[in-house]
mmCIF file of C-alpha atoms and ligand atoms in Angstrom:
data_model
loop_
_atom_site.group_PDB
_atom_site.id
_atom_site.type_symbol
_atom_site.label_atom_id
_atom_site.label_comp_id
_atom_site.label_asym_id
_atom_site.label_seq_id
_atom_site.Cartn_x
_atom_site.Cartn_y
_atom_site.Cartn_z
ATOM 1 C CA MET M 5 -3.680 6.218 -70.304
ATOM 2 C CA ALA M 6 -6.551 7.882 -68.352
ATOM 3 C CA HIS M 7 -5.445 9.587 -65.209
ATOM 4 C CA GLU M 8 -6.410 7.747 -62.107
ATOM 5 C CA GLN M 9 -8.181 9.636 -59.416
ATOM 6 C CA ILE M 10 -6.331 9.543 -56.167
ATOM 7 C CA VAL M 11 -8.604 9.446 -52.995
ATOM 8 C CA TYR M 12 -8.003 9.259 -49.303
ATOM 9 C CA LEU M 13 -9.137 6.239 -47.237
ATOM 10 C CA ASN M 14 -8.242 5.490 -43.463
ATOM 11 C CA GLY M 15 -4.614 6.840 -43.704
ATOM 12 C CA GLU M 16 -3.756 5.993 -47.142
ATOM 13 C CA PHE M 17 -3.716 7.927 -50.696
ATOM 14 C CA LEU M 18 -4.737 5.474 -53.198
ATOM 15 C CA PRO M 19 -6.546 5.153 -56.567
ATOM 16 C CA LEU M 20 -10.334 5.394 -56.350
ATOM 17 C CA ALA M 21 -10.864 1.860 -57.632
ATOM 18 C CA GLN M 22 -8.831 0.410 -54.721
ATOM 19 C CA ALA M 23 -10.643 2.374 -52.172
ATOM 20 C CA LYS M 24 -12.643 -0.458 -50.443
ATOM 21 C CA ILE M 25 -14.425 -0.574 -47.187
ATOM 22 C CA SER M 26 -16.322 -3.316 -45.274
ATOM 23 C CA VAL M 27 -19.970 -4.167 -45.839
ATOM 24 C CA LEU M 28 -20.198 -3.980 -42.027
ATOM 25 C CA ASP M 29 -19.388 -0.268 -42.017
ATOM 26 C CA ARG M 30 -22.015 1.524 -40.085
ATOM 27 C CA GLY M 31 -22.091 4.273 -42.649
ATOM 28 C CA PHE M 32 -23.128 1.657 -45.187
ATOM 29 C CA LEU M 33 -25.490 -0.028 -42.797
ATOM 30 C CA PHE M 34 -27.127 2.592 -40.847
ATOM 31 C CA GLY M 35 -25.999 6.040 -42.488
ATOM 32 C CA ASP M 36 -24.163 6.507 -39.013
ATOM 33 C CA GLY M 37 -21.713 9.188 -40.101
ATOM 34 C CA VAL M 38 -21.147 12.846 -41.026
ATOM 35 C CA TYR M 39 -19.617 14.552 -43.928
ATOM 36 C CA GLU M 40 -18.326 18.107 -45.181
ATOM 37 C CA VAL M 41 -18.268 19.609 -48.722
ATOM 38 C CA ILE M 42 -15.508 22.246 -48.899
ATOM 39 C CA PRO M 43 -15.157 24.215 -51.974
ATOM 40 C CA VAL M 44 -11.568 24.819 -53.399
ATOM 41 C CA TYR M 45 -10.400 27.743 -55.327
ATOM 42 C CA GLY M 46 -6.948 28.362 -56.725
ATOM 43 C CA GLY M 47 -5.942 25.134 -54.927
ATOM 44 C CA LYS M 48 -6.975 26.849 -51.621
ATOM 45 C CA PRO M 49 -9.917 25.571 -49.566
ATOM 46 C CA PHE M 50 -12.424 28.242 -49.006
ATOM 47 C CA ARG M 51 -13.563 29.110 -45.462
ATOM 48 C CA LEU M 52 -11.725 25.958 -44.065
ATOM 49 C CA ALA M 53 -11.863 27.093 -40.392
ATOM 50 C CA GLU M 54 -15.759 27.395 -40.685
ATOM 51 C CA HIS M 55 -16.079 23.980 -42.389
ATOM 52 C CA LEU M 56 -13.830 22.210 -39.743
ATOM 53 C CA ALA M 57 -15.588 23.829 -36.950
ATOM 54 C CA ARG M 58 -18.984 22.520 -38.230
ATOM 55 C CA LEU M 59 -17.456 19.255 -38.915
ATOM 56 C CA ASN M 60 -16.573 18.903 -35.238
ATOM 57 C CA ASN M 61 -20.112 20.060 -34.274
ATOM 58 C CA SER M 62 -21.394 17.421 -36.302
ATOM 59 C CA LEU M 63 -18.928 14.645 -34.931
ATOM 60 C CA ALA M 64 -19.879 15.638 -31.353
ATOM 61 C CA GLY M 65 -23.657 15.225 -32.166
ATOM 62 C CA LEU M 66 -22.969 11.847 -33.231
ATOM 63 C CA ARG M 67 -20.556 11.193 -30.265
ATOM 64 C CA ILE M 68 -17.907 10.273 -32.559
ATOM 65 C CA VAL M 69 -14.382 11.424 -31.554
ATOM 66 C CA SER M 70 -12.587 13.318 -34.266
ATOM 67 C CA PRO M 71 -9.890 11.029 -35.776
ATOM 68 C CA LEU M 72 -7.856 13.984 -36.755
ATOM 69 C CA GLY M 73 -7.003 17.524 -35.628
ATOM 70 C CA ASP M 74 -7.539 20.765 -37.658
ATOM 71 C CA ALA M 75 -3.850 20.990 -38.723
ATOM 72 C CA GLU M 76 -4.007 17.352 -39.731
ATOM 73 C CA TRP M 77 -7.076 17.834 -41.723
ATOM 74 C CA GLU M 78 -5.321 20.768 -43.546
ATOM 75 C CA ALA M 79 -2.425 18.745 -44.442
ATOM 76 C CA LEU M 80 -4.560 15.715 -45.642
ATOM 77 C CA PHE M 81 -6.488 18.028 -48.001
ATOM 78 C CA ALA M 82 -3.437 19.895 -49.256
ATOM 79 C CA ARG M 83 -2.104 16.411 -50.610
ATOM 80 C CA LEU M 84 -5.511 15.599 -51.995
ATOM 81 C CA ILE M 85 -6.298 18.916 -54.036
ATOM 82 C CA GLU M 86 -5.148 18.694 -57.511
ATOM 83 C CA GLY M 87 -4.127 21.610 -59.557
ATOM 84 C CA GLU M 88 -5.732 24.995 -59.574
ATOM 85 C CA ASP M 89 -9.298 24.163 -61.147
ATOM 86 C CA ASP M 90 -12.437 24.796 -59.073
ATOM 87 C CA GLN M 91 -13.122 21.662 -56.988
ATOM 88 C CA SER M 92 -14.639 20.586 -53.860
ATOM 89 C CA ILE M 93 -13.200 18.241 -51.137
ATOM 90 C CA TYR M 94 -15.962 15.647 -49.852
ATOM 91 C CA LEU M 95 -15.172 14.260 -46.554
ATOM 92 C CA GLN M 96 -16.813 11.562 -44.765
ATOM 93 C CA ILE M 97 -16.460 10.078 -41.355
ATOM 94 C CA THR M 98 -18.449 7.047 -40.211
ATOM 95 C CA ARG M 99 -18.579 5.105 -36.862
ATOM 96 C CA GLY M 100 -16.466 2.380 -38.493
ATOM 97 C CA ALA M 101 -17.079 -1.241 -38.946
ATOM 98 C CA PRO M 102 -17.578 -3.281 -35.785
ATOM 99 C CA PRO M 103 -17.759 -7.084 -36.175
ATOM 100 C CA LYS M 104 -21.553 -7.275 -35.786
ATOM 101 C CA ARG M 105 -24.676 -5.087 -36.943
ATOM 102 C CA ASP M 106 -26.406 -3.661 -33.901
ATOM 103 C CA HIS M 107 -28.316 -0.199 -33.886
ATOM 104 C CA ALA M 108 -26.616 0.712 -30.625
ATOM 105 C CA PHE M 109 -22.909 1.858 -30.747
ATOM 106 C CA PRO M 110 -20.521 -0.973 -30.597
ATOM 107 C CA LYS M 111 -19.341 -1.744 -26.987
ATOM 108 C CA ASP M 112 -15.821 -1.839 -27.917
ATOM 109 C CA PRO M 113 -15.377 1.103 -30.300
ATOM 110 C CA VAL M 114 -13.617 0.577 -33.513
ATOM 111 C CA PRO M 115 -11.643 3.301 -35.547
ATOM 112 C CA PRO M 116 -13.865 5.705 -37.574
ATOM 113 C CA THR M 117 -13.881 5.214 -41.393
ATOM 114 C CA VAL M 118 -12.328 8.212 -43.006
ATOM 115 C CA PHE M 119 -12.843 8.880 -46.582
ATOM 116 C CA ALA M 120 -11.929 11.972 -48.787
ATOM 117 C CA MET M 121 -11.923 12.877 -52.517
ATOM 118 C CA CYS M 122 -11.950 16.003 -54.700
ATOM 119 C CA THR M 123 -14.637 16.681 -57.376
ATOM 120 C CA PRO M 124 -14.540 19.337 -60.020
ATOM 121 C CA ILE M 125 -17.187 22.185 -59.401
ATOM 122 C CA ALA M 126 -18.996 23.438 -62.579
ATOM 123 C CA PRO M 127 -19.689 27.009 -62.986
ATOM 124 C CA ILE M 128 -23.350 27.944 -61.698
ATOM 125 C CA PRO M 129 -25.872 28.874 -64.291
ATOM 126 C CA ALA M 130 -26.043 32.592 -64.124
ATOM 127 C CA GLN M 131 -29.359 32.750 -65.839
ATOM 128 C CA GLY M 132 -30.834 31.034 -62.716
ATOM 129 C CA VAL M 133 -32.785 27.855 -62.272
ATOM 130 C CA SER M 134 -36.254 26.619 -61.408
ATOM 131 C CA ALA M 135 -37.352 25.129 -57.958
ATOM 132 C CA ILE M 136 -40.546 23.711 -56.327
ATOM 133 C CA THR M 137 -41.674 23.995 -52.961
ATOM 134 C CA VAL M 138 -42.356 20.512 -51.048
ATOM 135 C CA PRO M 139 -43.172 19.642 -47.424
ATOM 136 C CA ASP M 140 -40.101 18.904 -45.477
ATOM 137 C CA ILE M 141 -40.151 15.184 -44.644
ATOM 138 C CA ARG M 142 -36.676 14.980 -42.745
ATOM 139 C CA TRP M 143 -35.736 14.310 -39.234
ATOM 140 C CA GLN M 144 -35.585 16.914 -36.388
ATOM 141 C CA TRP M 145 -31.735 17.236 -36.149
ATOM 142 C CA CYS M 146 -31.192 18.859 -39.779
ATOM 143 C CA HIS M 147 -28.290 21.091 -38.027
ATOM 144 C CA ILE M 148 -26.074 17.917 -38.194
ATOM 145 C CA LYS M 149 -24.495 17.288 -41.635
ATOM 146 C CA ALA M 150 -25.211 13.627 -41.331
ATOM 147 C CA ILE M 151 -24.624 11.216 -44.330
ATOM 148 C CA THR M 152 -28.376 9.925 -43.597
ATOM 149 C CA LEU M 153 -29.852 11.886 -46.533
ATOM 150 C CA LEU M 154 -32.743 9.911 -47.587
ATOM 151 C CA GLY M 155 -35.207 12.793 -47.156
ATOM 152 C CA ASN M 156 -33.008 15.053 -49.014
ATOM 153 C CA VAL M 157 -32.585 12.572 -51.847
ATOM 154 C CA LEU M 158 -36.150 11.888 -52.435
ATOM 155 C CA LEU M 159 -36.986 15.471 -52.271
ATOM 156 C CA ARG M 160 -34.361 16.614 -54.723
ATOM 157 C CA GLN M 161 -35.415 13.667 -57.051
ATOM 158 C CA GLN M 162 -38.948 15.180 -56.909
ATOM 159 C CA ALA M 163 -37.520 18.514 -58.172
ATOM 160 C CA VAL M 164 -35.351 16.999 -60.860
ATOM 161 C CA GLU M 165 -38.440 14.877 -62.157
ATOM 162 C CA GLN M 166 -40.181 18.115 -62.521
ATOM 163 C CA GLY M 167 -37.277 19.714 -64.526
ATOM 164 C CA CYS M 168 -36.259 21.755 -61.573
ATOM 165 C CA ALA M 169 -32.646 22.097 -60.011
ATOM 166 C CA GLU M 170 -33.780 22.477 -56.229
ATOM 167 C CA ALA M 171 -36.632 21.474 -53.946
ATOM 168 C CA ILE M 172 -37.465 24.221 -51.185
ATOM 169 C CA LEU M 173 -38.664 22.528 -48.058
ATOM 170 C CA VAL M 174 -41.623 23.842 -46.260
ATOM 171 C CA ARG M 175 -42.011 22.982 -42.505
ATOM 172 C CA ASP M 176 -44.868 24.227 -40.362
ATOM 173 C CA GLY M 177 -45.852 26.925 -42.890
ATOM 174 C CA TYR M 178 -42.391 28.277 -43.319
ATOM 175 C CA ALA M 179 -39.851 27.988 -46.206
ATOM 176 C CA ILE M 180 -36.802 26.728 -44.314
ATOM 177 C CA GLU M 181 -33.962 25.594 -46.659
ATOM 178 C CA GLY M 182 -33.441 23.697 -49.929
ATOM 179 C CA ALA M 183 -32.756 19.827 -50.209
ATOM 180 C CA ALA M 184 -29.082 20.712 -50.345
ATOM 181 C CA SER M 185 -28.690 24.601 -49.820
ATOM 182 C CA ASN M 186 -29.797 27.336 -47.684
ATOM 183 C CA LEU M 187 -32.559 29.830 -48.653
ATOM 184 C CA PHE M 188 -32.566 33.595 -49.273
ATOM 185 C CA ALA M 189 -35.505 35.800 -50.340
ATOM 186 C CA VAL M 190 -36.209 39.497 -50.966
ATOM 187 C CA VAL M 191 -39.653 40.171 -49.537
ATOM 188 C CA ASP M 192 -41.203 43.823 -49.718
ATOM 189 C CA GLY M 193 -37.633 44.962 -50.523
ATOM 190 C CA ILE M 194 -36.072 43.283 -47.404
ATOM 191 C CA LEU M 195 -33.339 40.497 -47.693
ATOM 192 C CA MET M 196 -34.209 37.651 -45.431
ATOM 193 C CA THR M 197 -32.815 34.347 -44.495
ATOM 194 C CA PRO M 198 -34.226 31.883 -41.957
ATOM 195 C CA PRO M 199 -32.286 31.841 -38.501
ATOM 196 C CA LYS M 200 -30.164 29.046 -37.669
ATOM 197 C CA GLY M 201 -31.654 26.277 -35.491
ATOM 198 C CA HIS M 202 -32.247 22.553 -35.336
ATOM 199 C CA ASP M 203 -34.288 22.507 -38.515
ATOM 200 C CA ILE M 204 -31.492 23.802 -41.087
ATOM 201 C CA LEU M 205 -28.118 23.163 -41.827
ATOM 202 C CA PRO M 206 -25.804 26.005 -40.694
ATOM 203 C CA GLY M 207 -24.546 26.736 -44.119
ATOM 204 C CA ILE M 208 -21.048 28.101 -44.671
ATOM 205 C CA THR M 209 -22.023 29.888 -47.769
ATOM 206 C CA ARG M 210 -25.252 31.140 -45.967
ATOM 207 C CA ASP M 211 -22.856 32.687 -43.268
ATOM 208 C CA LEU M 212 -20.567 34.204 -45.630
ATOM 209 C CA VAL M 213 -23.588 35.916 -47.450
ATOM 210 C CA VAL M 214 -24.705 37.241 -44.195
ATOM 211 C CA GLU M 215 -21.284 38.573 -43.498
ATOM 212 C CA ILE M 216 -20.881 40.152 -47.032
ATOM 213 C CA ALA M 217 -24.396 41.796 -46.357
ATOM 214 C CA HIS M 218 -23.191 43.313 -43.112
ATOM 215 C CA ASP M 219 -19.779 44.326 -44.441
ATOM 216 C CA ASN M 220 -21.379 46.243 -47.335
ATOM 217 C CA GLY M 221 -24.408 47.835 -45.646
ATOM 218 C CA ILE M 222 -27.025 45.666 -47.217
ATOM 219 C CA ALA M 223 -29.964 45.178 -44.842
ATOM 220 C CA LEU M 224 -30.654 41.567 -44.127
ATOM 221 C CA GLU M 225 -32.832 40.043 -41.627
ATOM 222 C CA GLU M 226 -32.391 36.596 -40.066
ATOM 223 C CA ARG M 227 -36.001 35.579 -39.707
ATOM 224 C CA LYS M 228 -38.405 32.803 -40.599
ATOM 225 C CA ILE M 229 -39.858 33.273 -44.075
ATOM 226 C CA ALA M 230 -43.699 32.158 -44.338
ATOM 227 C CA PHE M 231 -44.732 30.250 -47.287
ATOM 228 C CA ASP M 232 -46.922 33.002 -48.600
ATOM 229 C CA GLU M 233 -43.886 35.435 -48.465
ATOM 230 C CA LEU M 234 -41.753 33.314 -50.296
ATOM 231 C CA LYS M 235 -44.614 33.115 -53.128
ATOM 232 C CA ARG M 236 -44.559 36.772 -53.416
ATOM 233 C CA ALA M 237 -40.652 37.375 -52.947
ATOM 234 C CA SER M 238 -39.026 39.591 -55.774
ATOM 235 C CA GLU M 239 -35.797 37.521 -55.567
ATOM 236 C CA VAL M 240 -35.207 33.930 -54.272
ATOM 237 C CA TRP M 241 -31.712 32.413 -54.172
ATOM 238 C CA VAL M 242 -30.354 29.206 -52.743
ATOM 239 C CA THR M 243 -26.612 29.001 -51.365
ATOM 240 C CA SER M 244 -24.325 26.063 -51.039
ATOM 241 C CA SER M 245 -20.487 25.379 -51.229
ATOM 242 C CA THR M 246 -20.992 23.688 -54.779
ATOM 243 C CA ARG M 247 -23.757 26.137 -56.154
ATOM 244 C CA GLU M 248 -22.472 29.362 -54.587
ATOM 245 C CA VAL M 249 -25.278 31.886 -54.471
ATOM 246 C CA LEU M 250 -27.848 30.707 -57.184
ATOM 247 C CA PRO M 251 -30.858 32.658 -58.294
ATOM 248 C CA ILE M 252 -34.229 30.866 -58.357
ATOM 249 C CA VAL M 253 -36.016 32.446 -61.195
ATOM 250 C CA GLU M 254 -39.025 30.244 -61.226
ATOM 251 C CA LEU M 255 -40.964 28.876 -58.381
ATOM 252 C CA ASP M 256 -43.501 26.178 -58.721
ATOM 253 C CA GLY M 257 -43.988 27.194 -62.299
ATOM 254 C CA VAL M 258 -44.475 30.874 -61.528
ATOM 255 C CA LYS M 259 -41.856 33.373 -62.402
ATOM 256 C CA VAL M 260 -40.058 35.076 -59.366
ATOM 257 C CA GLY M 261 -39.971 38.834 -59.783
ATOM 258 C CA ASP M 262 -39.258 39.460 -63.612
ATOM 259 C CA GLY M 263 -38.084 35.901 -64.093
ATOM 260 C CA ILE M 264 -34.645 36.786 -64.407
ATOM 261 C CA PRO M 265 -31.907 36.959 -61.667
ATOM 262 C CA GLY M 266 -32.675 40.199 -59.610
ATOM 263 C CA PRO M 267 -30.374 43.358 -58.938
ATOM 264 C CA LEU M 268 -29.693 42.302 -55.422
ATOM 265 C CA TRP M 269 -28.345 39.033 -56.232
ATOM 266 C CA ALA M 270 -26.236 40.530 -59.038
ATOM 267 C CA ARG M 271 -24.635 42.751 -56.352
ATOM 268 C CA VAL M 272 -24.182 39.882 -53.601
ATOM 269 C CA ASN M 273 -22.712 37.519 -56.222
ATOM 270 C CA ASP M 274 -20.188 40.090 -57.391
ATOM 271 C CA LEU M 275 -19.166 40.498 -53.701
ATOM 272 C CA TYR M 276 -19.087 36.801 -53.220
ATOM 273 C CA GLN M 277 -16.951 36.223 -56.498
ATOM 274 C CA ALA M 278 -14.746 38.993 -55.257
ATOM 275 C CA ARG M 279 -14.079 36.781 -51.940
ATOM 276 C CA LYS M 280 -13.161 33.720 -54.199
ATOM 277 C CA ALA M 281 -10.970 35.957 -56.146
ATOM 278 C CA LEU M 282 -9.067 37.061 -52.942
ATOM 279 C CA LEU M 283 -8.433 33.497 -51.969
ATOM 280 C CA ARG M 284 -7.164 32.749 -55.411
ATOM 281 C CA ARG M 285 -4.591 35.500 -55.147
ATOM 282 C CA GLY M 286 -3.578 34.048 -51.814
ATOM 283 C CA LEU M 287 -5.041 36.892 -49.814
HETATM 284 N N1 LIG D 305 -24.847 20.496 -48.951
HETATM 285 N N2 LIG D 305 -28.596 22.911 -46.381
HETATM 286 C C1 LIG D 305 -28.420 21.497 -46.695
HETATM 287 C C2 LIG D 305 -29.543 20.524 -46.411
HETATM 288 C C3 LIG D 305 -27.233 21.173 -47.346
HETATM 289 O O1 LIG D 305 -27.068 19.737 -47.676
HETATM 290 C C4 LIG D 305 -26.134 22.060 -47.806
HETATM 291 C C5 LIG D 305 -25.026 21.857 -48.476
HETATM 292 C C6 LIG D 305 -26.480 23.487 -47.265
HETATM 293 C C7 LIG D 305 -25.503 24.608 -47.604
HETATM 294 O O2 LIG D 305 -24.377 24.587 -46.839
HETATM 295 P P1 LIG D 305 -22.991 24.910 -47.386
HETATM 296 O O3 LIG D 305 -23.198 26.273 -47.661
HETATM 297 O O4 LIG D 305 -21.904 24.698 -46.092
HETATM 298 O O5 LIG D 305 -22.500 23.991 -48.407
HETATM 299 C C8 LIG D 305 -27.619 23.765 -46.664
HETATM 300 C C9 LIG D 305 -23.734 19.914 -49.736
HETATM 301 C C10 LIG D 305 -23.140 20.919 -50.580
HETATM 302 C C11 LIG D 305 -23.736 18.540 -50.290
HETATM 303 O O6 LIG D 305 -24.754 17.988 -49.675
HETATM 304 O O7 LIG D 305 -23.286 18.217 -51.338
#
């Protein structure tokens, strides 16, 4: 018999097929909720404290009281993680299911809906991927990891329909991040990534790459990347919890640099993989 996946829903661990929520859930009706995606290596969550800190910021942004504390999340994840294979935890919290649909928050608050599951992580394509640039059509609070992802969905779909793995979003003449990733570029020999602000998600992978650069004497500037700078970059990478540090080798149909992953990517990726290996060994 096929192994049935166990997920977490509102205090219970149960088979995926039995996890059901109300159609009045505000996540379903309004996209009124937040989420996290946390990579797991060797059965251990990677950068857990940082992911939980961002979760708490996102919840505060929506004025949802966190249903669990950090230690409780950790215990919940430990029960959910299966085996040692690379996987990611998906955690979603919504404002719950009040008895009637109304845009404003319910006058009598209801308990938030809490859902979590694990999904395998596929190895990244080390030869790199293609991307397109697109105008950013999203809202103004992109620093909140909200489940309301229609802009990101439509932009990623545009990339996929052009045979690309990611869409790089351009706002006010600057390339800011991917549809579901942060952005790094090597321009005139300098590694740069856009500064954190309301226009991008403060990526945990992004912060780790910044930390790795600082720890290893790799010059990095946190500054805005103009669209024309991106177009002449010798290396472009996108980062995320599920795609790690992924080289973009073709942008809008034109080769980035030599059209293969660049030397700085190779160095930073080795350092990134070394961090994962430490976690696997329990260090
Ligand atoms: N997305 N920017 C956006 C818009 C994202 O959706 C993500 C991650 C990132 C990278 O953040 P991090 O390094 O913390 O994963 C940046 C997740 C993986 C997703 O939506 O599935």
